[in-house]
Coordinates of C-alpha atoms in Angstrom, one line a residue:
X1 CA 267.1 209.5 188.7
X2 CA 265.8 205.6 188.0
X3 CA 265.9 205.0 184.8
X4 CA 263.2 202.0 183.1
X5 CA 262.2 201.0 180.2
X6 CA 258.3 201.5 179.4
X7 CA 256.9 199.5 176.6
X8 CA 253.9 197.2 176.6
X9 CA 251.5 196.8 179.4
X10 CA 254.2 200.0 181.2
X11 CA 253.3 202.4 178.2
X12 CA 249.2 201.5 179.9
X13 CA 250.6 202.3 183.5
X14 CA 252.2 205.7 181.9
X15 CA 248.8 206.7 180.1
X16 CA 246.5 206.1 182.8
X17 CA 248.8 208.2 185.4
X18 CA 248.1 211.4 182.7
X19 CA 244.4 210.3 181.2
X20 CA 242.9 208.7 184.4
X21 CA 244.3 210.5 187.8
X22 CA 246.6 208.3 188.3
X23 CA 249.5 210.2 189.8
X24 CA 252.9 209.4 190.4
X25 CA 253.8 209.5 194.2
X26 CA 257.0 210.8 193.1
X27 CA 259.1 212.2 190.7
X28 CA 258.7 209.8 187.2
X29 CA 262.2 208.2 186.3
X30 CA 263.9 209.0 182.6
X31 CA 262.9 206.3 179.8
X32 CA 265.8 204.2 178.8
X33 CA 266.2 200.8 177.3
X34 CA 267.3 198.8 180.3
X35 CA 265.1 195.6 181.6
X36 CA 262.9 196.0 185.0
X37 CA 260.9 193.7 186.8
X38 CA 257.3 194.7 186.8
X39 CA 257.5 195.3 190.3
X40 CA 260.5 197.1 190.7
X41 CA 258.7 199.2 187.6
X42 CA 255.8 199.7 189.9
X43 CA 257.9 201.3 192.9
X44 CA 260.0 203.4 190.3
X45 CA 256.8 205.0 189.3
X46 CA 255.0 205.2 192.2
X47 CA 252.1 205.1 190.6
X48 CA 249.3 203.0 191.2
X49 CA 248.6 199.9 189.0
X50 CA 246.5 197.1 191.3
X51 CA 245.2 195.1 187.9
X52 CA 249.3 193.5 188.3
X53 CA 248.3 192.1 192.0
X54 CA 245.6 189.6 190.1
X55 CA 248.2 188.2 188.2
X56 CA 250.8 185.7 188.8
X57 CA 254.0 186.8 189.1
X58 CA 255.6 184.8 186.0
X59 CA 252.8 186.5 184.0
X60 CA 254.3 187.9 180.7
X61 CA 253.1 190.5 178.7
X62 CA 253.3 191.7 175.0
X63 CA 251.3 194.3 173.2
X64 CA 249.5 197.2 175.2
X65 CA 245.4 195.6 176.2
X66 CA 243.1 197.2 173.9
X67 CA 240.8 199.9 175.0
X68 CA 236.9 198.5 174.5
X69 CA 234.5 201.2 174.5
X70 CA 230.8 200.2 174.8
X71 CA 227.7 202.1 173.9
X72 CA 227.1 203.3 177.3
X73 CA 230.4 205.0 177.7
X74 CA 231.7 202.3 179.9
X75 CA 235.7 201.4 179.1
X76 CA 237.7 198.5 179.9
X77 CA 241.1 196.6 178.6
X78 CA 241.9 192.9 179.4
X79 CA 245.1 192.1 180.9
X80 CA 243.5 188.3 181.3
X81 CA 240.8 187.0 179.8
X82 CA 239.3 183.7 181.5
X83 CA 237.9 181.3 180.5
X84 CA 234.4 179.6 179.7
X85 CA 230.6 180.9 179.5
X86 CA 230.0 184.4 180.3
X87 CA 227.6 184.9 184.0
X88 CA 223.7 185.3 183.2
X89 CA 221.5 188.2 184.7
X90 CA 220.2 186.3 188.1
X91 CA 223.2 184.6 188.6
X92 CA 225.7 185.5 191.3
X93 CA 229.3 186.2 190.8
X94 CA 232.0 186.3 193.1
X95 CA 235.4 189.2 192.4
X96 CA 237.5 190.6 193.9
X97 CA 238.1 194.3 193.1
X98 CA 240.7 197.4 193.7
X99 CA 238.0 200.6 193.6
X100 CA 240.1 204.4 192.4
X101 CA 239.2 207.1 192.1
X102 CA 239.9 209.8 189.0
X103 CA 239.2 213.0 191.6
X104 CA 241.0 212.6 194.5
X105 CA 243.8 215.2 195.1
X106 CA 246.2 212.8 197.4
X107 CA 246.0 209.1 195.7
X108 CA 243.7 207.4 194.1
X109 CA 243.0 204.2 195.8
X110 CA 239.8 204.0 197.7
X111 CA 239.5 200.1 197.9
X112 CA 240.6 196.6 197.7
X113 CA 238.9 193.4 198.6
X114 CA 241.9 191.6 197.8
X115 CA 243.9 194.0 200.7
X116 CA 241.0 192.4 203.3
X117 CA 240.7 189.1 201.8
X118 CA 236.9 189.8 201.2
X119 CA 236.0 189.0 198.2
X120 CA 233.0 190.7 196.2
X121 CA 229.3 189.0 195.5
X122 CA 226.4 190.0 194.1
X123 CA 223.3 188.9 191.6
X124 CA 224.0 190.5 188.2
X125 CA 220.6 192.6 187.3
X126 CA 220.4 194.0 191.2
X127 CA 220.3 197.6 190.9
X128 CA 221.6 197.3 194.1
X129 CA 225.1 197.3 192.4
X130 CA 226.4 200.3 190.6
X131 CA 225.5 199.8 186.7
X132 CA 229.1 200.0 185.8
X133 CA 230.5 196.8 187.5
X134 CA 227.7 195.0 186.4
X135 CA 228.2 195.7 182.8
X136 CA 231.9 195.3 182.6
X137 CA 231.8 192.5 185.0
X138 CA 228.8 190.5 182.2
X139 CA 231.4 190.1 179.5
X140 CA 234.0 188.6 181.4
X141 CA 235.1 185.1 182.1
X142 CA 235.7 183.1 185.3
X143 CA 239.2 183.7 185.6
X144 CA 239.8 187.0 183.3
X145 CA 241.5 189.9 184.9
X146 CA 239.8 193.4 183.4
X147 CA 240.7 197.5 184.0
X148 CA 237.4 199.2 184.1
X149 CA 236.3 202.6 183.7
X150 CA 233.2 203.4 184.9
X151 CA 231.6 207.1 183.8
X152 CA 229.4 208.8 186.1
X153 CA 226.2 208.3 184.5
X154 CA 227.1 204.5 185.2
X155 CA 228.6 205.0 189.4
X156 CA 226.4 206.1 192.6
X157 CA 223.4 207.5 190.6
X158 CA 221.1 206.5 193.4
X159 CA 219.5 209.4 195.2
X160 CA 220.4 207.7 198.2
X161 CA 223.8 206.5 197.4
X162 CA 224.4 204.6 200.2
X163 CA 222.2 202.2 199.2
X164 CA 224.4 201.8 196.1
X165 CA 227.4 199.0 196.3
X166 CA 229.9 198.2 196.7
X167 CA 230.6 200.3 199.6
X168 CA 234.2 199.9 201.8
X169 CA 233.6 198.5 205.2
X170 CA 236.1 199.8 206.4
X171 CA 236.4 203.3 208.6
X172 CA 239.0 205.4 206.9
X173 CA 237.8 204.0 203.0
X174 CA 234.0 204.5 203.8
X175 CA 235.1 208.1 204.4
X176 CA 237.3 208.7 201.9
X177 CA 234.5 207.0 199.2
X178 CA 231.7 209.0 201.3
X179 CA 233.6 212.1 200.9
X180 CA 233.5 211.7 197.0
X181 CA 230.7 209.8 195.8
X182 CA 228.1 210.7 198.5
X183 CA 228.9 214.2 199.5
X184 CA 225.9 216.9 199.1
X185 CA 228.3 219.7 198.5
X186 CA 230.0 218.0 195.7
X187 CA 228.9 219.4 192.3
X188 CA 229.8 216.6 190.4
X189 CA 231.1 212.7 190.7
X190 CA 234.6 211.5 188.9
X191 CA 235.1 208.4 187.1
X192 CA 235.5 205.4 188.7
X193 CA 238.7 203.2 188.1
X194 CA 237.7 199.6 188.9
X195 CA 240.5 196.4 188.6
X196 CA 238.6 193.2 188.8
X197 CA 239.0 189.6 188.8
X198 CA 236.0 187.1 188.6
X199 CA 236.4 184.2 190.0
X200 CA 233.2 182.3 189.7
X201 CA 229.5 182.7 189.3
X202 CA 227.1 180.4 190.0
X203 CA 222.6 180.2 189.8
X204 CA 221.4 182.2 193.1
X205 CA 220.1 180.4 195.8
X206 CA 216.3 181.4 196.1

């Protein structure tokens, strides 16, 4: 079969396949020492790893991101971090986002506002938003580039989840999200896997 090297930020695509969900589409290829291209990594494994579509394709990488846990459970790792002051509560921010999921049989990917060039907005403190994105997305910097994983005290806790973002627009992803995170008949909610890049954040307009 392939054979690739996994060292680095691939040892982070390797964990997350067997810790988060994160399947292989495929069978995974035998670990050698011979040199890859991050891409060609990415369709060797088959498995899914959207935090590499926010960066540019010259990006290097060296040591593994470090896993921050925070009080509230909420983990992330920094593949970028941007640059600047960190966004206020009451100010709105602008991301784009890939949304996964850890409980889904047949992939993981729900979302991507990047995929629909869309991007993401809200007001940090609007419990409109789902308390996990707003936490993780609080300590970042315009520009940073962040894995997040989002418990499910922290997801759709809503009683009436639809009133929860951020929800797909479209058809086949509303369903697929609906089907996990807003289904009666589903004892229990699975982590969240959010990649997310902030772009910019700016005072609300009242």
């Amino acid at each position: 079969g392939p054979q690739l090297r996994l060292g680095g930020a691939w040892a982070l695509v390797a964990r997350d396949a067997t810790a988060h969900g994160l399947r292989s589409s495929r069978a995974a290829p035998n670990v050698v020492t011979t040199d890859a291209s991050r891409r060609d990594a990415l369709a060797l494994l088959g498995w899914s790893a959207p935090a590499f579509c926010f960066l540019s394709p010259s990006a290097t990488f060296g040591e593994e991101p470090a896993t921050e846990t925070l009080a509230s459970g909420l983990r992330y790792e920094d593949f970028k971090v941007g640059s600047g002051a960190l966004p206020r509560r009451g100010q709105r921010v602008v991301i784009d986002y890939v949304m996964q999921t850890t409980g889904a049989r047949y992939g993981s990917k729900i979302d991507s506002t990047k995929d629909r060039n869309e991007p993401f907005s809200f007001v940090l403190g609007d419990d409109a938003v789902i308390d996990g994105l707003q936490e993780a997305v609080a300590s970042m910097r315009a520009g940073g580039v962040r894995r997040v994983y989002v418990p499910s005290p922290l997801g759709y806790t809503s009683r009436e989840k639809e009133r929860q973002g951020p929800i797909p627009p479209g058809f086949a992803e509303y369903q697929r999200w609906k089907n996990i995170y807003a289904n009666p008949n589903r004892p229990y909610q699975p982590d969240l896997v959010f990649d997310i890049k902030l772009f910019k954040f700016k005072d609300d307009s009242p």
